[in-house]
């Protein structure tokens, strides 16, 4: 199973924006915290903007900010804004119908995978960006 890092980047960016609520941050500032490329961060922020989670302003004091309060943004909101498709990969092609296991495996896995993905969604819906912001110690070095 291979899960992309887009959701981790999105959640990191949203948490930074929540931490500095009231101040716009540039994609370069967010990328610095991620030790990443600003182009990658802009792509992720674009998906978050499309989902209504962030907004951007142009100009000298421009940057990115949350579109709604951090307490109203869940980790699942971030995940669904940037990820496509199921979390768990299905068979790339149908297994052998001549095999006793192969005949039934897709149906069996579909049930298990769907329930696992639903449990993940429910768990991510319980955590907000505001909660993560609250878990970050203050008083240390800021990015």
XYZ file of N, CA and C in Angstrom:
429
model
N 0.855 -1.174 0.000
C 0.000 0.000 0.000
C 0.897 1.232 0.000
N 0.543 2.176 -0.824
C 1.315 3.412 -0.903
C 0.362 4.590 -0.756
N 0.512 5.314 0.313
C -0.316 6.489 0.548
C 0.553 7.710 0.270
N 0.003 8.679 -0.435
C 0.790 9.867 -0.761
C 1.003 10.725 0.477
N 1.920 11.669 0.347
C 2.194 12.584 1.455
C 1.388 13.878 1.335
N 0.528 13.984 0.323
C -0.232 15.226 0.126
C -1.055 15.607 1.349
N -1.692 14.627 1.976
C -2.527 14.963 3.134
C -1.673 15.453 4.304
N -0.500 14.879 4.505
C 0.384 15.349 5.581
C 0.834 16.784 5.311
N 1.157 17.088 4.059
C 1.559 18.447 3.693
C 0.386 19.402 3.899
N -0.802 18.979 3.482
C -1.994 19.825 3.629
C -2.288 20.117 5.097
N -2.222 19.098 5.936
C -2.500 19.269 7.362
C -1.436 20.158 8.007
N -0.189 19.992 7.617
C 0.898 20.839 8.122
C 0.629 22.294 7.745
N 0.294 22.533 6.487
C 0.027 23.901 6.021
C -1.160 24.511 6.764
N -2.237 23.754 6.901
C -3.418 24.262 7.603
C -3.101 24.568 9.068
N -2.281 23.740 9.688
C -1.912 23.959 11.086
C -1.065 25.224 11.217
N -0.163 25.440 10.280
C 0.606 26.696 10.311
C -0.317 27.893 10.170
N -1.247 27.819 9.237
C -2.172 28.940 9.029
C -3.054 29.147 10.254
N -3.438 28.061 10.905
C -4.217 28.166 12.137
C -3.404 28.739 13.279
N -2.142 28.380 13.346
C -1.247 28.867 14.408
C -1.042 30.373 14.301
N -0.914 30.868 13.081
C -0.707 32.297 12.870
C -1.976 32.931 12.323
N -3.100 32.578 12.924
C -4.400 33.112 12.523
C -4.355 34.638 12.538
N -4.895 35.243 11.502
C -4.887 36.697 11.410
C -3.724 37.224 10.599
N -2.761 36.368 10.291
C -1.617 36.750 9.458
C -1.606 35.851 8.224
N -1.385 36.431 7.084
C -1.211 35.633 5.872
C 0.209 35.087 5.845
N 0.344 33.870 5.368
C 1.667 33.270 5.194
C 1.885 33.008 3.713
N 3.093 33.173 3.257
C 3.406 32.877 1.864
C 3.670 31.375 1.711
N 3.576 30.913 0.499
C 3.889 29.501 0.254
C 5.351 29.220 0.583
N 6.226 30.206 0.420
C 7.634 30.029 0.769
C 7.808 29.847 2.276
N 7.048 30.589 3.076
C 7.126 30.437 4.535
C 6.631 29.063 4.969
N 5.551 28.621 4.357
C 5.020 27.291 4.684
C 6.003 26.224 4.221
N 6.557 26.388 3.026
C 7.523 25.421 2.482
C 8.763 25.337 3.371
N 9.176 26.459 3.943
C 10.339 26.458 4.834
C 10.079 25.565 6.049
N 8.886 25.654 6.607
C 8.540 24.811 7.751
C 8.512 23.337 7.362
N 8.095 23.072 6.147
C 8.024 21.699 5.647
C 9.371 21.190 5.145
N 10.361 22.099 5.021
C 11.628 21.761 4.363
C 11.311 21.187 2.984
N 10.473 21.910 2.263
C 9.972 21.449 0.976
C 10.058 22.564 -0.062
N 9.571 22.266 -1.226
C 9.583 23.184 -2.354
C 8.310 24.026 -2.368
N 8.416 25.353 -2.514
C 7.225 26.207 -2.554
C 6.247 25.846 -3.681
N 6.753 25.304 -4.780
C 5.868 24.911 -5.885
C 4.938 23.780 -5.434
N 5.493 22.792 -4.737
C 4.668 21.696 -4.207
C 3.636 22.249 -3.233
N 4.058 23.147 -2.367
C 3.157 23.730 -1.376
C 2.039 24.512 -2.066
N 2.368 25.270 -3.107
C 1.333 26.013 -3.840
C 0.309 25.079 -4.467
N 0.757 23.940 -4.985
C -0.189 22.968 -5.560
C -1.162 22.454 -4.488
N -0.616 22.116 -3.349
C -1.454 21.631 -2.243
C -2.404 22.736 -1.786
N -1.889 23.943 -1.625
C -2.732 25.068 -1.207
C -3.825 25.344 -2.237
N -3.524 25.154 -3.511
C -4.541 25.320 -4.552
C -5.682 24.339 -4.374
N -5.362 23.089 -4.042
C -6.409 22.090 -3.780
C -7.205 22.447 -2.532
N -6.519 22.956 -1.515
C -7.213 23.375 -0.290
C -8.121 24.575 -0.570
N -7.677 25.471 -1.440
C -8.508 26.621 -1.835
C -9.747 26.140 -2.595
N -9.553 25.201 -3.515
C -10.678 24.649 -4.274
C -11.719 24.005 -3.356
N -11.256 23.475 -2.232
C -12.154 22.838 -1.259
C -12.743 23.851 -0.275
N -12.362 25.131 -0.400
C -12.906 26.163 0.478
C -12.267 26.235 1.847
N -11.070 25.645 1.999
C -10.415 25.632 3.302
C -9.464 26.807 3.501
N -8.879 27.310 2.417
C -7.964 28.449 2.490
C -8.307 29.451 1.403
N -7.783 30.649 1.569
C -7.920 31.674 0.536
C -6.566 32.352 0.385
N -6.408 33.006 -0.744
C -5.143 33.695 -0.987
C -5.413 35.128 -1.408
N -4.467 35.982 -1.078
C -4.513 37.368 -1.526
C -3.188 37.666 -2.191
N -3.244 38.484 -3.228
C -2.034 38.836 -3.955
C -1.517 40.181 -3.463
N -0.308 40.476 -3.859
C 0.258 41.782 -3.518
C 1.320 41.714 -2.457
N 1.770 42.884 -2.081
C 2.896 43.020 -1.155
C 2.674 42.291 0.170
N 1.504 42.409 0.751
C 1.202 41.740 2.017
C 0.335 40.506 1.811
N 0.381 39.977 0.601
C -0.455 38.829 0.266
C 0.052 37.538 0.873
N -0.730 36.516 0.669
C -0.378 35.194 1.174
C -1.624 34.355 1.345
N -1.480 33.333 2.127
C -2.547 32.359 2.353
C -3.082 32.482 3.764
N -4.377 32.238 3.928
C -4.996 32.229 5.248
C -6.153 31.237 5.236
N -6.600 30.849 6.421
C -7.741 29.934 6.532
C -9.007 30.655 6.085
N -9.883 29.917 5.419
C -11.161 30.483 4.974
C -12.239 30.387 6.041
N -12.011 29.535 7.029
C -12.958 29.409 8.137
C -12.165 29.070 9.392
N -12.781 29.168 10.546
C -12.042 28.924 11.791
C -11.418 27.522 11.832
N -10.241 27.441 12.435
C -9.509 26.178 12.535
C -10.332 25.105 13.251
N -11.216 25.514 14.147
C -12.041 24.539 14.873
C -13.100 23.905 13.969
N -13.307 24.495 12.788
C -14.291 23.969 11.838
C -13.657 23.193 10.693
N -12.356 22.991 10.748
C -11.652 22.242 9.699
C -11.112 20.958 10.320
N -11.543 19.824 9.792
C -11.073 18.536 10.306
C -9.940 17.999 9.445
N -9.250 17.027 10.003
C -8.203 16.371 9.225
C -8.803 15.669 8.012
N -10.033 15.200 8.135
C -10.682 14.568 6.988
C -10.973 15.592 5.887
N -11.308 16.827 6.271
C -11.495 17.880 5.266
C -10.217 18.044 4.448
N -9.083 18.083 5.138
C -7.797 18.236 4.454
C -7.508 17.022 3.580
N -7.729 15.853 4.140
C -7.467 14.614 3.399
C -8.284 14.558 2.107
N -9.583 14.798 2.217
C -10.432 14.684 1.022
C -10.160 15.794 0.015
N -9.589 16.914 0.461
C -9.269 17.999 -0.461
C -8.094 17.655 -1.366
N -7.194 16.812 -0.899
C -5.963 16.583 -1.662
C -5.748 15.152 -2.146
N -6.497 14.211 -1.630
C -6.314 12.812 -2.025
C -7.437 12.364 -2.946
N -7.108 11.473 -3.848
C -8.110 10.910 -4.751
C -8.069 9.386 -4.638
N -9.212 8.789 -4.827
C -9.268 7.335 -4.828
C -9.229 6.736 -3.443
N -9.342 5.424 -3.391
C -9.345 4.730 -2.101
C -7.963 4.725 -1.461
N -7.938 4.560 -0.151
C -6.682 4.493 0.594
C -5.985 3.169 0.318
N -6.755 2.105 0.349
C -6.213 0.765 0.155
C -6.400 0.341 -1.299
N -5.327 -0.095 -1.917
C -5.370 -0.479 -3.325
C -6.144 -1.781 -3.513
N -6.944 -1.791 -4.548
C -7.677 -2.995 -4.927
C -6.839 -3.779 -5.930
N -7.323 -4.982 -6.271
C -6.634 -5.787 -7.296
C -6.519 -4.977 -8.586
N -5.350 -4.956 -9.211
C -5.203 -4.202 -10.459
C -5.963 -4.853 -11.620
N -6.254 -6.149 -11.514
C -7.048 -6.860 -12.517
C -7.747 -8.017 -11.807
N -8.834 -8.515 -12.354
C -9.585 -9.579 -11.665
C -8.732 -10.835 -11.465
N -8.797 -11.419 -10.257
C -8.087 -12.680 -10.023
C -8.740 -13.823 -10.808
N -8.110 -14.945 -10.790
C -8.593 -16.102 -11.538
C -9.914 -16.618 -10.984
N -10.901 -16.726 -11.869
C -12.201 -17.287 -11.478
C -12.104 -18.795 -11.300
N -11.047 -19.410 -11.825
C -10.861 -20.852 -11.686
C -10.319 -21.219 -10.311
N -9.837 -20.231 -9.577
C -9.267 -20.481 -8.255
C -10.323 -20.251 -7.180
N -10.385 -21.159 -6.233
C -11.349 -21.060 -5.130
C -11.170 -19.758 -4.346
N -9.948 -19.359 -4.112
C -9.674 -18.109 -3.402
C -9.934 -16.920 -4.317
N -9.422 -17.003 -5.540
C -9.554 -15.910 -6.497
C -10.988 -15.509 -6.779
N -11.874 -16.494 -6.817
C -13.298 -16.216 -7.101
C -13.931 -15.308 -6.063
N -13.452 -15.343 -4.848
C -14.111 -14.645 -3.750
C -13.316 -13.476 -3.172
N -12.053 -13.394 -3.519
C -11.178 -12.439 -2.841
C -11.587 -10.981 -3.050
N -11.940 -10.584 -4.250
C -12.307 -9.182 -4.469
C -13.490 -8.768 -3.601
N -14.510 -9.588 -3.540
C -15.699 -9.280 -2.740
C -15.343 -9.203 -1.260
N -14.544 -10.145 -0.778
C -14.157 -10.154 0.631
C -13.310 -8.929 0.986
N -12.341 -8.625 0.142
C -11.490 -7.469 0.415
C -12.256 -6.163 0.321
N -13.195 -6.077 -0.604
C -13.951 -4.835 -0.761
C -14.670 -4.471 0.538
N -15.278 -5.447 1.170
C -15.973 -5.206 2.439
C -14.979 -4.741 3.501
N -13.874 -5.454 3.662
C -12.884 -5.119 4.686
C -12.258 -3.757 4.433
N -11.880 -3.507 3.190
C -11.233 -2.236 2.852
C -12.193 -1.066 3.028
N -13.431 -1.249 2.599
C -14.415 -0.170 2.736
C -14.635 0.166 4.210
N -14.738 -0.850 5.067
C -14.924 -0.612 6.502
C -13.692 0.050 7.117
N -12.501 -0.348 6.691
C -11.267 0.264 7.207
C -11.195 1.728 6.786
N -11.546 2.023 5.552
C -11.519 3.399 5.071
C -12.565 4.256 5.773
N -13.718 3.677 6.083
C -14.744 4.397 6.824
C -14.264 4.707 8.242
N -13.584 3.754 8.867
C -13.043 3.980 10.213
C -11.996 5.096 10.189
N -11.163 5.124 9.149
C -10.172 6.187 9.033
C -10.860 7.538 8.884
N -11.877 7.600 8.038
C -12.613 8.851 7.827
C -13.235 9.339 9.137
N -13.859 8.430 9.876
C -14.481 8.798 11.149
C -13.427 9.324 12.128
N -12.265 8.684 12.164
C -11.200 9.119 13.076
C -10.693 10.498 12.680
N -10.446 10.725 11.399
C -9.951 12.021 10.940
C -10.983 13.127 11.152
N -12.254 12.781 11.139
C -13.306 13.776 11.389
C -13.361 14.211 12.847
N -12.735 13.452 13.742
C -12.751 13.803 15.168
C -11.666 14.798 15.546
N -10.714 15.022 14.675
C -9.596 15.915 14.996
C -9.659 17.152 14.116
N -9.579 18.307 14.763
C -9.607 19.572 14.028
C -8.207 20.179 13.951
N -8.079 21.117 13.045
C -6.829 21.870 12.946
C -6.589 22.643 14.245
N -7.650 23.166 14.845
C -7.508 23.890 16.114
C -6.916 22.986 17.199
N -7.307 21.735 17.223
C -6.747 20.793 18.198
C -5.245 20.654 17.980
N -4.831 20.485 16.719
C -3.396 20.351 16.436
C -2.639 21.618 16.830
N -3.217 22.775 16.511
C -2.577 24.040 16.893
C -2.371 24.065 18.404
N -3.360 23.616 19.140
C -3.268 23.599 20.598
C -2.228 22.637 21.143
N -1.814 21.675 20.348
C -0.807 20.698 20.779
C 0.623 21.174 20.540
N 0.778 22.302 19.860
C 2.109 22.813 19.535
C 2.586 23.709 20.674
N 3.716 23.368 21.286
C 4.244 24.201 22.376
C 4.573 25.599 21.854
N 4.334 26.595 22.669
C 4.663 27.962 22.303
C 5.935 28.385 23.010
N 6.542 29.440 22.505
C 7.725 29.988 23.147
C 9.039 29.511 22.557
N 8.984 28.565 21.611
C 10.226 28.093 20.987
C 10.513 28.894 19.730
N 11.417 28.403 18.957
C 11.761 29.056 17.688
C 10.609 28.907 16.718
N 10.270 29.970 16.060
C 9.195 29.979 15.071
C 9.811 29.827 13.691
N 9.083 29.173 12.802
C 9.565 28.998 11.430
C 9.495 30.293 10.669
